[in-house]
Amino acid sequence: MQKLLRMTHQREVILDEIKKSSTHPTADELYERIKKKLPRISLATVYRNLEIMSESGLINKLEISGRQKRFDWDLDQHDHIYCIQCHRVDNIDLADKKDVALPADQNRGYKVAGCRVEFYGICPKCSARSQKKQKGESKKMACKSKCGSKELSEKQREILEALAKCEDACGSKDIAAATSLEPKQVSCQITALKKKGLVDSPVRCKYAITGDGKDALS
Amino acid sequence: MQKLLRMTHQREVILDEIKKSSTHPTADELYERIKKKLPRISLATVYRNLEIMSESGLINKLEISGRQKRFDWDLDQHDHIYCIQCHRVDNIDLADKKDVALPADQNRGYKVAGCRVEFYGICPKCSARSQKKQKGESKKMACKSKCGSKELSEKQREILEALAKCEDACGSKDIAAATSLEPKQVSCQITALKKKGLVDSPVRCKYAITGDGKDALS
DNA sequence: CTTGACACGGTAATAATTATCAACTACTTT
DNA sequence: AAAGTAGTTGATAATTATTACCGTGTCAAG
Ligand SMILES: [Mn+2]
Ligand SMILES: [Mn+2]
Ligand SMILES: [Zn+2]
Ligand SMILES: [Zn+2]
C-alpha cells in the first residue's frame, strides 16, 4: 500500500526542466521543451507526473484564478502576481502575510487549510507594448487565443474580397449582390468583421475595408 | 458606438436568479434553475449575458483558483473561502485587507490592478460527512466527477462477474482462464478495480469481489 | 416600411485536463 | 532464474467548461 514512486528517466527530465525555469511554466510549455530531449514522450506523461510530483511534494502546483495550472520548483511559502494580458506569473514576497490570517470567528465553520493571495495587473512588457499600439482599443478581449485573431470564415473572406475590389465605401446591398449572399447574412458578417477591425464604416450604412483587412486577405 | 444594452426578458430572469441566491452559483447551476422559468433559453445565452452583465458592472464574476467561474450579486469589495471537497463558496469579510496592499518596491514593474485573497478548507457539511465515512481513505481524489465512480469498462465487468462466481479469493490466472482474457490484461484491470474499491486482495496475489463490487454489477 | 444594431437559440469548436488501455519495466517472491 | 505483480508509459479517447459561429428574430430610428 505504500505507493513508492520510481524516479524514471522521464520524471528526472521533467523535474530538471522545472528546476531550471524561472517562469512558472504550464504543462504544455514544459511538454514543448521536454520534447527536445525526449522526442517520444507523451503529453499525458507530463501531466501525470506533474500531478504525482506535486502530490508528493517535489514541486508546487499553482492554481491561478480560472486558468491554466502552472508549476513551481520553489517550495517555500510565497505568493504570486500575474499579468491579465499575457498571463505571465511572477513571485511576490509578502512580509506581513500573517496579518491575512482569518480570525477564528470569521471562518463560517470551515476548517481552514490555507490562504492564497493573488495580485494581478499588467506586466512591464505588456505595458511597453500597449504604449506603441494605442489605437486598437479592444473593449472586449476576454476571449481566448484565436478568437481575436484575424482568422476568417468562408463567408467573411468572400465579403472582404468583394470590399477590396470596391473603390470606396458601399452598402450591404451592393455587397450582397457582388457575393451572391443574402443581405441579412452580409450584415451579420459585417458586424463580425467590424469587431475584428477588418472593415470600418466611414459613413453610416457604408462599409470599407481597412488596412488590417487587406493584410488579412494576403 | 455607445453599446447600449437592452434589458431583455432573459436578462431580467438571469439577474433575478442571481440576486436571490446566496451560494455564488456557476453558469450551469443558473441555467438549470432558469430553465424552469424559461424552458427554451439556451445555455449560450446564459453564458453570454453573465459575461456582459459582469463587464458592465451589474454583477460580479468570481475566478476562484483553477475551476468553474461563479457569479455574485454583491458588488461590495469582499473576499471568499471555498471548500476543496464540494467547491462551495462563501463570503469572508476581511477587516485588515488594506495591509495586504503591495509595497511599491515589490511590484516587479507591474501596474497592479488588484488583489484577491482566497481562503480554502473544508466546509461544515463536508466535515460532518467525512466523520461518518472514515474508512474510504481515498488518497487520490483529485479527479473529476465520474472518475472515482463505479462505471465499468467491458473487460472490468467481465472480470468482476467472474470473481462474483468464485467461492473465495482466486489468482489472476484463474480469472484469465474463466474470462478468455490474457493474464496481463487481467492484472492490469484488477489494479483499476482495486483502486475503485470493487475488489480487494485478502491474501497476496489472490483477489475477491467486495460488497461495493457486487453492488456495481447490479 | 427599411435598415441596422443588438440579441437569441442551437450547435460546433476549442482548450485544458483526465481517463482508458495495452505494452513495457523493474522489483519481489518463489 | 522464472514468475508474478506493482508501477509506468505513449497513444488516444473522453470529458468539462467555455466560447465561436450563424441564421433568425426584435426593436427603435429615420
Ligand atoms: Mn513562485
Ligand atoms: Mn460573495
Ligand atoms: Zn504581460
Ligand atoms: Zn464542502
Short mmCIF file of C-alpha atoms (C1' of nucleotides) and ligand atoms in Angstrom, two decimals:
data_model
loop_
_atom_site.label_atom_id
_atom_site.label_comp_id
_atom_site.label_asym_id
_atom_site.label_seq_id
_atom_site.Cartn_x
_atom_site.Cartn_y
_atom_site.Cartn_z
CA MET A 1 0.00 0.00 0.00
CA GLN A 2 2.98 2.30 0.37
CA LYS A 3 2.84 3.62 -3.21
CA LEU A 4 6.55 4.03 -3.75
CA LEU A 5 7.33 6.10 -6.75
CA ARG A 6 10.13 5.32 -9.12
CA MET A 7 12.39 8.02 -10.38
CA THR A 8 12.13 7.24 -14.05
CA HIS A 9 14.11 8.97 -16.74
CA GLN A 10 11.01 10.90 -17.80
CA ARG A 11 10.47 12.17 -14.29
CA GLU A 12 14.07 13.23 -13.97
CA VAL A 13 13.88 15.24 -17.17
CA ILE A 14 10.59 16.86 -16.21
CA LEU A 15 11.85 17.79 -12.77
CA ASP A 16 15.04 19.09 -14.27
CA GLU A 17 13.17 21.30 -16.70
CA ILE A 18 11.05 22.82 -13.93
CA LYS A 19 14.06 23.47 -11.74
CA LYS A 20 15.79 25.47 -14.41
CA SER A 21 12.81 27.67 -15.23
CA SER A 22 12.02 30.97 -13.63
CA THR A 23 8.67 31.48 -15.31
CA HIS A 24 6.23 29.10 -13.61
CA PRO A 25 5.65 27.05 -16.76
CA THR A 26 2.40 25.36 -17.73
CA ALA A 27 2.15 21.66 -18.57
CA ASP A 28 2.22 22.25 -22.28
CA GLU A 29 5.09 24.72 -22.13
CA LEU A 30 7.07 22.06 -20.30
CA TYR A 31 5.98 19.46 -22.82
CA GLU A 32 7.31 21.56 -25.69
CA ARG A 33 10.69 21.97 -24.02
CA ILE A 34 10.96 18.36 -22.89
CA LYS A 35 10.16 17.03 -26.35
CA LYS A 36 13.55 18.28 -27.48
CA LYS A 37 15.25 15.92 -25.06
CA LEU A 38 12.75 13.07 -25.15
CA PRO A 39 11.03 13.29 -28.52
CA ARG A 40 8.85 10.28 -27.79
CA ILE A 41 7.38 11.48 -24.50
CA SER A 42 3.62 11.82 -24.32
CA LEU A 43 1.78 14.89 -23.13
CA ALA A 44 -0.16 12.60 -20.84
CA THR A 45 3.07 11.55 -19.15
CA VAL A 46 3.92 15.16 -18.48
CA TYR A 47 0.52 15.88 -16.97
CA ARG A 48 0.56 12.64 -15.00
CA ASN A 49 3.95 13.22 -13.48
CA LEU A 50 3.39 16.88 -12.70
CA GLU A 51 0.34 15.79 -10.74
CA ILE A 52 2.16 12.98 -8.95
CA MET A 53 5.20 15.08 -8.15
CA SER A 54 3.14 17.92 -6.78
CA GLU A 55 1.13 15.49 -4.67
CA SER A 56 4.27 14.02 -3.21
CA GLY A 57 5.73 17.41 -2.53
CA LEU A 58 8.56 17.51 -5.04
CA ILE A 59 7.14 20.55 -6.76
CA ASN A 60 4.39 23.06 -6.23
CA LYS A 61 1.21 23.33 -8.26
CA LEU A 62 -0.17 26.84 -8.72
CA GLU A 63 -3.84 27.31 -9.37
CA ILE A 64 -4.13 30.86 -10.57
CA SER A 65 -7.64 32.17 -10.92
CA GLY A 66 -9.57 30.41 -13.60
CA ARG A 67 -6.85 29.45 -15.98
CA GLN A 68 -4.09 27.01 -16.78
CA LYS A 69 -2.24 25.41 -13.93
CA ARG A 70 1.40 26.33 -13.53
CA PHE A 71 4.25 24.64 -11.74
CA ASP A 72 6.86 25.97 -9.38
CA TRP A 73 10.07 24.38 -8.11
CA ASP A 74 10.14 26.77 -5.15
CA LEU A 75 8.54 25.01 -2.21
CA ASP A 76 8.88 27.91 0.20
CA GLN A 77 5.71 29.80 1.01
CA HIS A 78 5.32 32.77 -1.30
CA ASP A 79 2.63 34.45 -3.36
CA HIS A 80 2.25 35.50 -6.96
CA ILE A 81 1.28 38.26 -9.31
CA TYR A 82 0.04 37.59 -12.81
CA CYS A 83 -0.43 39.61 -15.95
CA ILE A 84 -4.02 39.82 -17.10
CA GLN A 85 -2.81 40.31 -20.66
CA CYS A 86 -0.10 37.74 -21.30
CA HIS A 87 -0.76 35.51 -18.25
CA ARG A 88 2.83 35.56 -17.12
CA VAL A 89 3.28 34.78 -13.41
CA ASP A 90 5.91 36.26 -11.09
CA ASN A 91 6.80 35.81 -7.45
CA ILE A 92 5.80 38.16 -4.68
CA ASP A 93 7.22 38.04 -1.19
CA LEU A 94 4.66 39.29 1.25
CA ALA A 95 6.26 40.18 4.57
CA ASP A 96 3.06 40.68 6.56
CA LYS A 97 1.22 37.67 5.19
CA LYS A 98 0.35 36.59 8.72
CA ASP A 99 -1.99 39.58 9.02
CA VAL A 100 -4.18 37.98 6.42
CA ALA A 101 -4.85 35.02 8.68
CA LEU A 102 -8.53 34.52 9.28
CA PRO A 103 -9.88 35.35 12.74
CA ALA A 104 -11.46 32.22 14.18
CA ASP A 105 -14.86 33.86 14.48
CA GLN A 106 -14.90 34.65 10.77
CA ASN A 107 -14.37 31.23 9.31
CA ARG A 108 -18.05 30.33 8.87
CA GLY A 109 -17.48 26.86 10.24
CA TYR A 110 -14.79 25.95 7.73
CA LYS A 111 -11.69 24.04 8.70
CA VAL A 112 -9.30 26.47 7.04
CA ALA A 113 -6.49 24.73 5.19
CA GLY A 114 -4.78 27.74 3.72
CA CYS A 115 -4.91 31.09 2.06
CA ARG A 116 -3.79 32.35 -1.28
CA VAL A 117 -3.01 35.96 -2.05
CA GLU A 118 -3.01 36.82 -5.69
CA PHE A 119 -2.14 40.14 -7.26
CA TYR A 120 -2.92 40.92 -10.84
CA GLY A 121 -2.11 43.70 -13.23
CA ILE A 122 -0.09 44.43 -16.33
CA CYS A 123 3.48 43.27 -16.59
CA PRO A 124 6.28 45.57 -17.74
CA LYS A 125 6.48 44.02 -21.20
CA CYS A 126 2.77 44.38 -21.85
CA SER A 127 2.81 47.98 -20.62
CA ALA A 128 5.55 48.78 -23.09
CA ARG A 129 3.71 47.04 -25.89
CA SER A 130 0.42 48.87 -25.32
CA GLN A 131 2.21 52.22 -25.40
CA LYS A 132 3.05 51.73 -29.05
CA LYS A 133 -0.28 50.35 -30.16
CA GLN A 134 -2.72 52.76 -28.60
CA LYS A 135 -5.35 52.70 -31.32
CA GLY A 136 -6.86 49.19 -31.09
CA GLU A 137 -8.97 49.92 -28.03
CA SER A 138 -10.44 46.41 -27.91
CA LYS A 139 -13.07 46.78 -25.25
CA LYS A 140 -13.67 43.06 -25.20
CA MET A 141 -10.52 40.98 -25.26
CA ALA A 142 -11.71 38.43 -22.74
CA CYS A 143 -11.73 35.68 -25.32
CA LYS A 144 -9.10 33.08 -25.88
CA SER A 145 -6.14 32.83 -28.23
CA LYS A 146 -7.56 32.62 -31.72
CA CYS A 147 -10.79 34.47 -31.05
CA GLY A 148 -9.44 37.94 -31.51
CA SER A 149 -7.23 36.85 -34.36
CA LYS A 150 -7.72 37.60 -37.99
CA GLU A 151 -8.93 34.17 -38.97
CA LEU A 152 -11.79 34.33 -41.45
CA SER A 153 -14.73 32.11 -42.19
CA GLU A 154 -15.57 31.33 -45.82
CA LYS A 155 -18.31 33.94 -45.96
CA GLN A 156 -16.25 36.58 -44.26
CA ARG A 157 -13.44 36.10 -46.73
CA GLU A 158 -15.87 36.40 -49.61
CA ILE A 159 -17.26 39.65 -48.28
CA LEU A 160 -13.84 41.03 -47.58
CA GLU A 161 -12.67 40.23 -51.09
CA ALA A 162 -15.71 41.96 -52.52
CA LEU A 163 -15.00 45.03 -50.42
CA ALA A 164 -11.37 45.05 -51.50
CA LYS A 165 -12.50 45.42 -55.13
CA CYS A 166 -14.66 48.46 -54.40
CA GLU A 167 -13.22 51.89 -54.99
CA ASP A 168 -14.89 53.39 -51.94
CA ALA A 169 -17.43 52.60 -49.25
CA CYS A 170 -20.53 50.68 -50.30
CA GLY A 171 -23.70 49.46 -48.66
CA SER A 172 -24.50 45.94 -47.62
CA LYS A 173 -26.93 45.55 -50.50
CA ASP A 174 -24.14 46.10 -53.01
CA ILE A 175 -22.04 43.53 -51.24
CA ALA A 176 -24.88 41.06 -51.21
CA ALA A 177 -25.22 41.46 -54.98
CA ALA A 178 -21.49 41.07 -55.53
CA THR A 179 -21.21 37.92 -53.45
CA SER A 180 -24.43 36.02 -54.03
CA LEU A 181 -25.09 36.09 -50.30
CA GLU A 182 -28.33 37.13 -48.67
CA PRO A 183 -28.38 40.73 -47.41
CA LYS A 184 -29.10 39.56 -43.90
CA GLN A 185 -26.10 37.29 -43.86
CA VAL A 186 -23.98 40.10 -45.09
CA SER A 187 -24.92 42.49 -42.31
CA CYS A 188 -24.38 39.73 -39.82
CA GLN A 189 -20.87 39.10 -41.08
CA ILE A 190 -20.04 42.77 -41.49
CA THR A 191 -20.64 43.17 -37.78
CA ALA A 192 -18.15 40.43 -37.04
CA LEU A 193 -15.62 41.94 -39.43
CA LYS A 194 -16.01 45.37 -37.88
CA LYS A 195 -15.40 43.86 -34.47
CA LYS A 196 -12.18 42.37 -35.78
CA GLY A 197 -11.16 45.71 -37.22
CA LEU A 198 -11.05 44.41 -40.78
CA VAL A 199 -13.76 46.74 -42.05
CA ASP A 200 -14.94 50.14 -40.90
CA SER A 201 -17.88 52.37 -41.62
CA PRO A 202 -16.78 55.81 -42.87
CA VAL A 203 -20.42 56.78 -43.46
CA ARG A 204 -23.44 55.32 -41.78
CA CYS A 205 -24.52 52.16 -43.61
CA LYS A 206 -21.50 52.24 -45.89
CA TYR A 207 -18.54 49.98 -45.37
CA ALA A 208 -14.96 49.82 -46.50
CA ILE A 209 -12.04 47.52 -45.98
CA THR A 210 -9.33 48.65 -43.59
CA GLY A 211 -5.58 48.23 -43.81
CA ASP A 212 -5.78 45.31 -41.42
CA GLY A 213 -8.49 43.85 -43.61
CA LYS A 214 -6.23 43.94 -46.66
CA ASP A 215 -3.46 42.29 -44.67
CA ALA A 216 -5.83 39.56 -43.56
CA LEU A 217 -6.58 38.65 -47.18
CA SER A 218 -2.99 38.09 -48.15
CA MET B 1 -20.56 53.20 -30.58
CA GLN B 2 -22.20 53.59 -27.18
CA LYS B 3 -23.01 49.90 -26.82
CA LEU B 4 -26.32 50.28 -25.05
CA LEU B 5 -27.56 47.09 -23.61
CA ARG B 6 -31.18 46.11 -23.74
CA MET B 7 -32.82 44.69 -20.70
CA THR B 8 -34.36 41.67 -22.34
CA HIS B 9 -36.64 39.25 -20.57
CA GLN B 10 -33.85 36.67 -20.46
CA ARG B 11 -31.51 39.13 -18.80
CA GLU B 12 -34.11 40.09 -16.25
CA VAL B 13 -34.67 36.47 -15.30
CA ILE B 14 -30.95 35.71 -15.11
CA LEU B 15 -30.29 38.77 -12.97
CA ASP B 16 -33.23 37.91 -10.78
CA GLU B 17 -32.00 34.40 -10.23
CA ILE B 18 -28.54 35.61 -9.20
CA LYS B 19 -29.96 38.18 -6.83
CA LYS B 20 -31.94 35.62 -4.93
CA SER B 21 -29.07 33.17 -4.49
CA SER B 22 -26.68 33.12 -1.60
CA THR B 23 -24.40 30.43 -2.97
CA HIS B 24 -22.34 32.09 -5.73
CA PRO B 25 -23.82 29.92 -8.47
CA THR B 26 -21.98 28.73 -11.58
CA ALA B 27 -23.28 29.33 -15.09
CA ASP B 28 -24.73 25.86 -15.40
CA GLU B 29 -26.33 25.93 -11.97
CA LEU B 30 -28.08 29.12 -13.00
CA TYR B 31 -29.04 27.56 -16.33
CA GLU B 32 -30.72 24.65 -14.57
CA ARG B 33 -32.76 26.97 -12.37
CA ILE B 34 -33.62 29.39 -15.15
CA LYS B 35 -34.83 26.63 -17.44
CA LYS B 36 -37.79 26.17 -15.13
CA LYS B 37 -38.96 29.69 -15.91
CA LEU B 38 -37.74 29.93 -19.49
CA PRO B 39 -37.65 26.38 -20.80
CA ARG B 40 -36.41 27.49 -24.20
CA ILE B 41 -33.41 29.51 -23.08
CA SER B 42 -30.03 28.45 -24.37
CA LEU B 43 -27.01 27.77 -22.23
CA ALA B 44 -25.09 30.06 -24.55
CA THR B 45 -27.45 32.90 -23.68
CA VAL B 46 -26.76 32.39 -20.00
CA TYR B 47 -23.01 32.44 -20.51
CA ARG B 48 -23.23 35.39 -22.87
CA ASN B 49 -25.28 37.51 -20.53
CA LEU B 50 -23.34 36.64 -17.41
CA GLU B 51 -20.27 37.85 -19.24
CA ILE B 52 -21.93 41.02 -20.48
CA MET B 53 -23.52 41.85 -17.16
CA SER B 54 -20.32 41.37 -15.26
CA GLU B 55 -18.47 43.52 -17.77
CA SER B 56 -20.97 46.30 -17.35
CA GLY B 57 -20.86 46.05 -13.60
CA LEU B 58 -24.31 44.66 -12.86
CA ILE B 59 -22.86 41.56 -11.25
CA ASN B 60 -19.52 40.27 -10.12
CA LYS B 61 -17.58 37.44 -11.72
CA LEU B 62 -15.51 35.32 -9.35
CA GLU B 63 -12.49 33.49 -10.67
CA ILE B 64 -11.69 31.01 -7.97
CA SER B 65 -8.48 29.08 -8.36
CA GLY B 66 -8.49 26.86 -11.36
CA ARG B 67 -12.12 25.93 -11.58
CA GLN B 68 -15.55 26.97 -12.74
CA LYS B 69 -16.40 30.63 -12.67
CA ARG B 70 -19.04 31.74 -10.20
CA PHE B 71 -21.24 34.81 -10.05
CA ASP B 72 -22.06 37.17 -7.22
CA TRP B 73 -24.74 39.83 -6.93
CA ASP B 74 -22.81 41.55 -4.14
CA LEU B 75 -20.75 44.31 -5.71
CA ASP B 76 -19.11 45.45 -2.49
CA GLN B 77 -15.48 44.50 -2.03
CA HIS B 78 -15.21 41.24 -0.14
CA ASP B 79 -13.28 38.01 -0.30
CA HIS B 80 -14.16 34.34 -0.37
CA ILE B 81 -13.48 30.95 1.10
CA TYR B 82 -14.12 27.75 -0.79
CA CYS B 83 -14.43 24.12 0.06
CA ILE B 84 -11.82 21.91 -1.56
CA GLN B 85 -14.21 19.00 -1.41
CA CYS B 86 -17.58 20.22 -2.63
CA HIS B 87 -16.42 23.51 -4.19
CA ARG B 88 -18.96 25.58 -2.36
CA VAL B 89 -18.00 29.26 -1.99
CA ASP B 90 -18.79 31.54 0.96
CA ASN B 91 -18.14 35.17 1.77
CA ILE B 92 -15.37 36.42 4.01
CA ASP B 93 -15.13 39.94 5.29
CA LEU B 94 -11.53 40.85 5.81
CA ALA B 95 -11.19 43.91 8.00
CA ASP B 96 -7.49 44.49 7.52
CA LYS B 97 -7.44 43.84 3.80
CA LYS B 98 -5.55 47.08 3.25
CA ASP B 99 -2.49 45.57 4.89
CA VAL B 100 -2.21 43.19 2.01
CA ALA B 101 -1.56 46.04 -0.39
CA LEU B 102 1.66 45.59 -2.26
CA PRO B 103 4.55 47.89 -1.33
CA ALA B 104 5.57 49.84 -4.43
CA ASP B 105 9.09 48.44 -4.37
CA GLN B 106 7.78 44.88 -4.52
CA ASN B 107 5.67 45.06 -7.63
CA ARG B 108 8.31 43.86 -10.10
CA GLY B 109 7.37 46.55 -12.56
CA TYR B 110 3.73 45.53 -12.78
CA LYS B 111 0.92 48.05 -12.90
CA VAL B 112 -1.08 46.44 -10.13
CA ALA B 113 -4.80 46.35 -10.86
CA GLY B 114 -5.98 44.44 -7.83
CA CYS B 115 -5.56 41.70 -5.33
CA ARG B 116 -7.55 38.65 -4.48
CA VAL B 117 -7.46 36.89 -1.16
CA GLU B 118 -8.73 33.37 -1.20
CA PHE B 119 -9.12 31.02 1.72
CA TYR B 120 -9.73 27.34 1.28
CA GLY B 121 -10.60 24.46 3.53
CA ILE B 122 -13.39 22.09 4.34
CA CYS B 123 -16.90 23.37 4.79
CA PRO B 124 -19.07 22.36 7.76
CA LYS B 125 -21.19 19.97 5.72
CA CYS B 126 -18.21 18.15 4.30
CA SER B 127 -16.61 17.90 7.73
CA ALA B 128 -19.75 16.28 9.08
CA ARG B 129 -19.92 13.91 6.15
CA SER B 130 -16.33 12.72 6.48
CA GLN B 131 -16.86 11.93 10.16
CA LYS B 132 -19.29 9.20 9.27
CA LYS B 133 -17.37 7.71 6.39
CA GLN B 134 -13.91 7.36 7.80
CA LYS B 135 -12.88 4.19 6.00
CA GLY B 136 -12.56 5.20 2.34
CA GLU B 137 -9.26 6.98 2.73
CA SER B 138 -9.01 7.90 -0.95
CA LYS B 139 -5.51 9.24 -1.17
CA LYS B 140 -6.10 10.45 -4.69
CA MET B 141 -9.46 12.08 -5.23
CA ALA B 142 -8.20 14.93 -7.35
CA CYS B 143 -10.05 13.66 -10.38
CA LYS B 144 -13.37 14.85 -11.64
CA SER B 145 -16.94 13.62 -11.27
CA LYS B 146 -17.13 10.25 -12.94
CA CYS B 147 -13.51 9.24 -12.48
CA GLY B 148 -13.93 7.86 -8.99
CA SER B 149 -17.34 6.45 -9.81
CA LYS B 150 -18.27 2.83 -10.24
CA GLU B 151 -18.55 2.87 -14.02
CA LEU B 152 -17.09 -0.24 -15.56
CA SER B 153 -15.46 -0.98 -18.88
CA GLU B 154 -16.42 -4.14 -20.77
CA LYS B 155 -13.38 -6.04 -19.53
CA GLN B 156 -13.75 -4.87 -15.99
CA ARG B 157 -17.33 -6.04 -15.90
CA GLU B 158 -16.29 -9.42 -17.28
CA ILE B 159 -13.63 -9.84 -14.63
CA LEU B 160 -15.94 -8.73 -11.88
CA GLU B 161 -18.59 -11.17 -12.96
CA ALA B 162 -16.04 -13.98 -12.96
CA LEU B 163 -14.97 -13.04 -9.46
CA ALA B 164 -18.55 -12.92 -8.26
CA LYS B 165 -18.94 -16.59 -9.22
CA CYS B 166 -15.91 -17.69 -7.19
CA GLU B 167 -16.46 -19.00 -3.71
CA ASP B 168 -13.34 -17.36 -2.33
CA ALA B 169 -10.27 -15.45 -3.41
CA CYS B 170 -8.54 -16.60 -6.59
CA GLY B 171 -5.45 -15.66 -8.55
CA SER B 172 -5.32 -13.72 -11.76
CA LYS B 173 -4.52 -16.86 -13.73
CA ASP B 174 -7.83 -18.42 -12.72
CA ILE B 175 -9.61 -15.28 -13.78
CA ALA B 176 -7.79 -15.23 -17.08
CA ALA B 177 -8.92 -18.80 -17.74
CA ALA B 178 -12.50 -18.01 -16.77
CA THR B 179 -12.75 -14.95 -18.98
CA SER B 180 -10.70 -15.70 -22.08
CA LEU B 181 -8.59 -12.63 -21.36
CA GLU B 182 -4.79 -12.55 -21.32
CA PRO B 183 -3.27 -12.81 -17.82
CA LYS B 184 -1.52 -9.49 -18.30
CA GLN B 185 -4.72 -7.71 -19.14
CA VAL B 186 -6.33 -9.21 -16.10
CA SER B 187 -3.72 -7.93 -13.68
CA CYS B 188 -3.95 -4.55 -15.34
CA GLN B 189 -7.69 -4.38 -14.81
CA ILE B 190 -7.56 -5.82 -11.32
CA THR B 191 -5.43 -2.86 -10.32
CA ALA B 192 -8.06 -0.46 -11.61
CA LEU B 193 -10.82 -2.36 -9.85
CA LYS B 194 -8.91 -2.36 -6.59
CA LYS B 195 -8.47 1.39 -6.89
CA LYS B 196 -12.22 1.73 -7.25
CA GLY B 197 -12.75 -0.47 -4.22
CA LEU B 198 -14.65 -3.11 -6.18
CA VAL B 199 -12.15 -5.89 -5.48
CA ASP B 200 -9.72 -6.43 -2.66
CA SER B 201 -6.83 -8.74 -2.01
CA PRO B 202 -7.35 -10.75 1.19
CA VAL B 203 -4.15 -12.72 0.51
CA ARG B 204 -1.26 -11.58 -1.60
CA CYS B 205 -1.91 -12.39 -5.26
CA LYS B 206 -5.44 -13.53 -4.54
CA TYR B 207 -8.44 -11.38 -5.25
CA ALA B 208 -12.05 -11.26 -4.26
CA ILE B 209 -15.03 -9.11 -5.03
CA THR B 210 -16.11 -6.61 -2.39
CA GLY B 211 -19.59 -5.57 -1.34
CA ASP B 212 -19.25 -2.44 -3.45
CA GLY B 213 -18.18 -4.65 -6.33
CA LYS B 214 -21.36 -6.71 -6.08
CA ASP B 215 -23.43 -3.55 -5.99
CA ALA B 216 -21.68 -2.27 -9.08
CA LEU B 217 -22.75 -5.35 -11.02
CA SER B 218 -26.44 -4.96 -10.34
"C1'" DC C 1 -41.65 50.20 -44.33
"C1'" DT C 2 -36.47 49.77 -44.30
"C1'" DT C 3 -32.31 49.46 -42.08
"C1'" DG C 4 -29.13 48.01 -38.96
"C1'" DA C 5 -27.70 47.19 -34.10
"C1'" DC C 6 -28.46 44.08 -30.73
"C1'" DA C 7 -29.98 39.69 -29.13
"C1'" DC C 8 -31.43 34.79 -29.21
"C1'" DG C 9 -31.26 29.59 -29.65
"C1'" DG C 10 -28.89 25.78 -31.37
"C1'" DT C 11 -24.85 23.73 -32.31
"C1'" DA C 12 -19.91 23.25 -33.47
"C1'" DA C 13 -15.47 24.10 -31.93
"C1'" DT C 14 -11.87 24.89 -28.63
"C1'" DA C 15 -8.74 24.39 -24.64
"C1'" DA C 16 -7.12 22.08 -20.81
"C1'" DT C 17 -7.18 18.23 -18.49
"C1'" DT C 18 -8.20 13.46 -17.24
"C1'" DA C 19 -9.37 8.56 -18.33
"C1'" DT C 20 -8.51 4.19 -20.60
"C1'" DC C 21 -5.71 0.63 -22.02
"C1'" DA C 22 -2.22 -2.42 -23.94
"C1'" DA C 23 2.56 -2.80 -23.68
"C1'" DC C 24 6.72 -2.32 -21.07
"C1'" DT C 25 9.99 -2.22 -16.95
"C1'" DA C 26 11.79 -3.25 -12.77
"C1'" DC C 27 11.19 -5.13 -8.20
"C1'" DT C 28 9.80 -9.29 -5.16
"C1'" DT C 29 8.84 -13.72 -4.15
"C1'" DT C 30 9.35 -18.22 -5.10
"C1'" DA D 1 16.38 -17.70 -12.90
"C1'" DA D 2 11.34 -17.72 -13.55
"C1'" DA D 3 7.05 -15.97 -12.40
"C1'" DG D 4 4.17 -12.66 -10.67
"C1'" DT D 5 2.96 -8.04 -9.92
"C1'" DA D 6 3.06 -3.03 -9.00
"C1'" DG D 7 4.16 0.83 -11.25
"C1'" DT D 8 4.92 3.31 -15.67
"C1'" DT D 9 4.45 4.79 -20.45
"C1'" DG D 10 2.63 6.51 -25.06
"C1'" DA D 11 -1.28 6.89 -27.78
"C1'" DT D 12 -5.67 8.14 -27.96
"C1'" DA D 13 -10.48 8.83 -26.45
"C1'" DA D 14 -13.35 11.31 -23.45
"C1'" DT D 15 -14.75 14.99 -20.53
"C1'" DT D 16 -15.63 19.64 -18.83
"C1'" DA D 17 -16.26 24.40 -19.17
"C1'" DT D 18 -16.43 27.86 -22.16
"C1'" DT D 19 -16.56 30.40 -26.44
"C1'" DA D 20 -17.45 30.90 -31.51
"C1'" DC D 21 -20.48 30.79 -35.31
"C1'" DC D 22 -24.56 31.54 -37.74
"C1'" DG D 23 -29.23 32.06 -39.21
"C1'" DT D 24 -33.06 34.23 -37.46
"C1'" DG D 25 -35.79 37.38 -34.61
"C1'" DT D 26 -36.82 42.00 -32.38
"C1'" DC D 27 -36.94 46.78 -31.87
"C1'" DA D 28 -36.18 51.65 -32.36
"C1'" DA D 29 -34.95 55.44 -35.56
"C1'" DG D 30 -35.19 57.50 -39.88
MN MN E 1 6.68 31.04 -7.43
MN MN E 2 -19.51 36.92 -2.46
ZN ZN E 3 2.05 40.71 -19.69
ZN ZN E 4 -17.82 21.18 1.23
#
